[in-house]
CSV table of N, CA and C in Angstrom, one decimal:
chain,number,residue,atom,x,y,z
A,1,MET,N,114.0,109.2,111.2
A,1,MET,CA,115.0,108.4,110.4
A,1,MET,C,116.1,107.9,111.4
A,2,THR,N,116.4,106.6,111.2
A,2,THR,CA,117.4,106.0,112.1
A,2,THR,C,118.8,106.3,111.5
A,3,ASN,N,119.6,106.7,112.4
A,3,ASN,CA,121.0,106.9,112.1
A,3,ASN,C,121.7,105.6,112.1
A,4,ILE,N,122.5,105.2,111.0
A,4,ILE,CA,123.2,103.9,110.9
A,4,ILE,C,124.1,103.8,112.1
A,5,LYS,N,124.7,104.9,112.6
A,5,LYS,CA,125.7,104.8,113.7
A,5,LYS,C,124.9,104.3,114.9
A,6,ASP,N,123.7,104.6,115.1
A,6,ASP,CA,122.9,104.2,116.3
A,6,ASP,C,122.6,102.7,116.2
A,7,GLU,N,122.7,102.1,115.0
A,7,GLU,CA,122.5,100.6,114.9
A,7,GLU,C,123.8,99.8,115.0
A,8,LEU,N,124.9,100.4,115.0
A,8,LEU,CA,126.2,99.7,115.1
A,8,LEU,C,126.5,99.3,116.5
A,9,ILE,N,127.0,98.1,116.7
A,9,ILE,CA,127.4,97.6,118.0
A,9,ILE,C,128.9,97.2,117.9
A,10,THR,N,129.6,97.2,119.0
A,10,THR,CA,131.0,96.8,119.0
A,10,THR,C,131.0,95.2,119.0
A,11,LYS,N,132.2,94.7,118.8
A,11,LYS,CA,132.4,93.2,118.9
A,11,LYS,C,132.0,92.7,120.2
A,12,LYS,N,132.4,93.5,121.3
A,12,LYS,CA,132.1,93.0,122.6
A,12,LYS,C,130.6,93.0,122.9
A,13,GLU,N,129.9,94.1,122.4
A,13,GLU,CA,128.5,94.2,122.6
A,13,GLU,C,127.8,93.0,121.8
A,14,GLY,N,128.3,92.7,120.6
A,14,GLY,CA,127.8,91.6,119.8
A,14,GLY,C,127.9,90.3,120.6
A,15,TYR,N,129.1,90.0,121.2
A,15,TYR,CA,129.3,88.8,122.0
A,15,TYR,C,128.3,88.8,123.2
A,16,GLU,N,128.2,89.9,123.8
A,16,GLU,CA,127.2,90.0,125.0
A,16,GLU,C,125.8,89.8,124.5
A,17,ALA,N,125.4,90.3,123.4
A,17,ALA,CA,124.1,90.1,122.9
A,17,ALA,C,123.9,88.7,122.5
A,18,MET,N,124.9,88.0,122.0
A,18,MET,CA,124.7,86.6,121.7
A,18,MET,C,124.4,85.8,122.9
A,19,LEU,N,125.1,86.1,124.0
A,19,LEU,CA,124.8,85.4,125.3
A,19,LEU,C,123.3,85.6,125.8
A,20,TYR,N,122.9,86.9,125.6
A,20,TYR,CA,121.5,87.2,126.0
A,20,TYR,C,120.5,86.4,125.0
A,21,LEU,N,120.9,86.3,123.8
A,21,LEU,CA,120.0,85.6,122.8
A,21,LEU,C,119.9,84.1,123.1
A,22,LEU,N,121.1,83.5,123.4
A,22,LEU,CA,121.1,82.1,123.7
A,22,LEU,C,120.3,81.8,125.0
A,23,LYS,N,120.5,82.7,126.0
A,23,LYS,CA,119.8,82.5,127.3
A,23,LYS,C,118.2,82.6,127.0
A,24,ALA,N,117.8,83.6,126.2
A,24,ALA,CA,116.4,83.8,126.0
A,24,ALA,C,115.9,82.6,125.2
A,25,TYR,N,116.6,82.1,124.2
A,25,TYR,CA,116.2,81.0,123.4
A,25,TYR,C,116.0,79.8,124.3
A,26,TRP,N,117.0,79.5,125.1
A,26,TRP,CA,116.9,78.4,126.0
A,26,TRP,C,115.7,78.5,127.0
A,27,GLU,N,115.5,79.7,127.6
A,27,GLU,CA,114.4,79.9,128.5
A,27,GLU,C,113.1,79.7,127.8
A,28,ASN,N,112.9,80.1,126.6
A,28,ASN,CA,111.6,80.1,125.9
A,28,ASN,C,111.4,78.7,125.2
A,29,SER,N,112.4,78.0,124.9
A,29,SER,CA,112.2,76.8,124.1
A,29,SER,C,112.6,75.5,125.0
A,30,GLY,N,113.4,75.7,126.0
A,30,GLY,CA,113.9,74.6,126.7
A,30,GLY,C,115.0,73.8,126.0
A,31,SER,N,115.3,74.2,124.8
A,31,SER,CA,116.3,73.4,124.0
A,31,SER,C,117.7,74.0,124.1
A,32,ASN,N,118.6,73.0,124.3
A,32,ASN,CA,120.0,73.5,124.3
A,32,ASN,C,120.7,72.8,123.1
A,33,ASP,N,120.0,72.3,122.2
A,33,ASP,CA,120.5,71.6,121.0
A,33,ASP,C,121.0,72.7,120.0
A,34,LEU,N,122.3,72.7,119.8
A,34,LEU,CA,122.9,73.7,118.9
A,34,LEU,C,122.3,73.8,117.5
A,35,THR,N,121.9,72.6,117.0
A,35,THR,CA,121.3,72.6,115.7
A,35,THR,C,120.0,73.4,115.7
A,36,ASP,N,119.2,73.2,116.7
A,36,ASP,CA,117.9,74.0,116.8
A,36,ASP,C,118.2,75.5,116.9
A,37,ILE,N,119.2,75.9,117.7
A,37,ILE,CA,119.5,77.3,117.8
A,37,ILE,C,120.0,77.9,116.5
A,38,LEU,N,121.0,77.2,115.9
A,38,LEU,CA,121.6,77.8,114.6
A,38,LEU,C,120.6,77.8,113.5
A,39,SER,N,119.7,76.8,113.4
A,39,SER,CA,118.7,76.8,112.3
A,39,SER,C,117.8,78.0,112.3
A,40,GLY,N,117.6,78.6,113.5
A,40,GLY,CA,116.7,79.7,113.6
A,40,GLY,C,117.4,81.0,113.0
A,41,GLY,N,118.7,81.0,112.9
A,41,GLY,CA,119.4,82.2,112.5
A,41,GLY,C,119.6,82.2,111.0
A,42,GLU,N,119.3,81.2,110.3
A,42,GLU,CA,119.5,81.2,108.8
A,42,GLU,C,118.5,82.1,108.1
A,43,TYR,N,118.9,82.5,106.9
A,43,TYR,CA,118.0,83.3,106.1
A,43,TYR,C,117.3,82.5,105.0
A,44,TRP,N,116.1,82.9,104.6
A,44,TRP,CA,115.4,82.3,103.5
A,44,TRP,C,116.2,82.7,102.2
A,45,LYS,N,116.5,81.8,101.4
A,45,LYS,CA,117.3,82.0,100.2
A,45,LYS,C,116.6,83.1,99.3
A,46,GLY,N,117.3,84.1,98.9
A,46,GLY,CA,116.8,85.1,98.0
A,46,GLY,C,116.1,86.2,98.7
A,47,THR,N,116.1,86.2,100.1
A,47,THR,CA,115.4,87.3,100.8
A,47,THR,C,116.4,87.8,101.9
A,48,ASP,N,116.0,88.8,102.5
A,48,ASP,CA,116.8,89.4,103.6
A,48,ASP,C,116.1,89.1,104.9
A,49,GLU,N,115.3,88.1,105.0
A,49,GLU,CA,114.5,87.8,106.2
A,49,GLU,C,115.0,86.5,106.8
A,50,PRO,N,115.2,86.5,108.2
A,50,PRO,CA,115.5,85.3,108.9
A,50,PRO,C,114.5,84.2,108.7
A,51,ALA,N,114.9,83.0,108.7
A,51,ALA,CA,114.0,81.8,108.5
A,51,ALA,C,113.0,81.8,109.7
A,52,ASP,N,113.4,82.2,110.9
A,52,ASP,CA,112.6,82.2,112.1
A,52,ASP,C,112.5,83.7,112.6
A,53,SER,N,111.4,84.3,112.4
A,53,SER,CA,111.2,85.7,112.8
A,53,SER,C,111.3,85.9,114.3
A,54,THR,N,111.0,84.8,115.1
A,54,THR,CA,111.2,84.9,116.5
A,54,THR,C,112.6,85.0,116.9
A,55,PHE,N,113.5,84.3,116.2
A,55,PHE,CA,114.9,84.3,116.4
A,55,PHE,C,115.4,85.8,116.2
A,56,TRP,N,114.9,86.5,115.2
A,56,TRP,CA,115.3,87.9,115.0
A,56,TRP,C,114.8,88.7,116.1
A,57,GLU,N,113.7,88.5,116.7
A,57,GLU,CA,113.2,89.2,117.8
A,57,GLU,C,114.1,89.0,119.0
A,58,TYR,N,114.5,87.7,119.3
A,58,TYR,CA,115.5,87.4,120.4
A,58,TYR,C,116.7,88.3,120.2
A,59,TRP,N,117.2,88.4,118.9
A,59,TRP,CA,118.4,89.1,118.6
A,59,TRP,C,118.3,90.6,118.9
A,60,THR,N,117.2,91.2,118.4
A,60,THR,CA,117.0,92.6,118.6
A,60,THR,C,116.8,92.9,120.1
A,61,GLU,N,116.1,92.1,120.8
A,61,GLU,CA,115.9,92.2,122.3
A,61,GLU,C,117.2,92.1,123.0
A,62,ALA,N,118.1,91.2,122.5
A,62,ALA,CA,119.4,91.0,123.2
A,62,ALA,C,120.2,92.2,123.0
A,63,ILE,N,120.2,92.8,121.9
A,63,ILE,CA,121.0,94.0,121.6
A,63,ILE,C,120.5,95.1,122.6
A,64,ALA,N,119.2,95.3,122.7
A,64,ALA,CA,118.6,96.3,123.5
A,64,ALA,C,119.0,96.1,125.0
A,65,LYS,N,119.1,94.8,125.4
A,65,LYS,CA,119.4,94.5,126.8
A,65,LYS,C,120.9,94.8,127.1
A,66,VAL,N,121.8,94.5,126.1
A,66,VAL,CA,123.2,94.9,126.3
A,66,VAL,C,123.3,96.4,126.4
A,67,LYS,N,122.6,97.1,125.6
A,67,LYS,CA,122.7,98.6,125.6
A,67,LYS,C,122.1,99.1,126.9
A,68,SER,N,121.1,98.5,127.5
A,68,SER,CA,120.4,99.1,128.7
A,68,SER,C,121.0,98.5,130.0
A,69,GLU,N,121.3,97.2,130.0
A,69,GLU,CA,121.8,96.5,131.2
A,69,GLU,C,123.2,96.1,131.2
A,70,GLY,N,123.9,96.1,130.1
A,70,GLY,CA,125.3,95.7,130.1
A,70,GLY,C,125.4,94.2,130.0
A,71,PRO,N,126.6,93.6,130.2
A,71,PRO,CA,126.8,92.2,130.0
A,71,PRO,C,126.1,91.4,131.1
A,72,ILE,N,125.9,90.1,130.8
A,72,ILE,CA,125.5,89.1,131.8
A,72,ILE,C,126.7,88.8,132.7
A,73,TYR,N,126.5,89.0,134.0
A,73,TYR,CA,127.7,88.6,134.9
A,73,TYR,C,127.4,87.3,135.6
A,74,LYS,N,128.4,86.5,135.6
A,74,LYS,CA,128.3,85.2,136.3
A,74,LYS,C,128.9,85.5,137.7
A,75,GLU,N,128.2,85.0,138.7
A,75,GLU,CA,128.7,85.2,140.1
A,75,GLU,C,129.8,84.2,140.4
A,76,LEU,N,131.0,84.7,140.8
A,76,LEU,CA,132.1,83.8,141.2
A,76,LEU,C,131.8,83.2,142.6
A,77,LYS,N,132.1,81.9,142.7
A,77,LYS,CA,131.9,81.2,144.0
A,77,LYS,C,133.2,80.7,144.5
């Protein structure tokens, strides 16, 4: 049984997960069109399911990456 506390993330972790999600989406689709990205995150009306199940996979993988690897760091030049 999953503890709800184990599923909660902080605002900072959510932001970092969003960056991983956008990076994964861009790497897998080649699209940087914000309309494409945001349309994947919508829900089907009357359900609890995302319109694009792959988008949900990107999200759950992004959360796992934040928890295991921490934030994405940009190298300062």
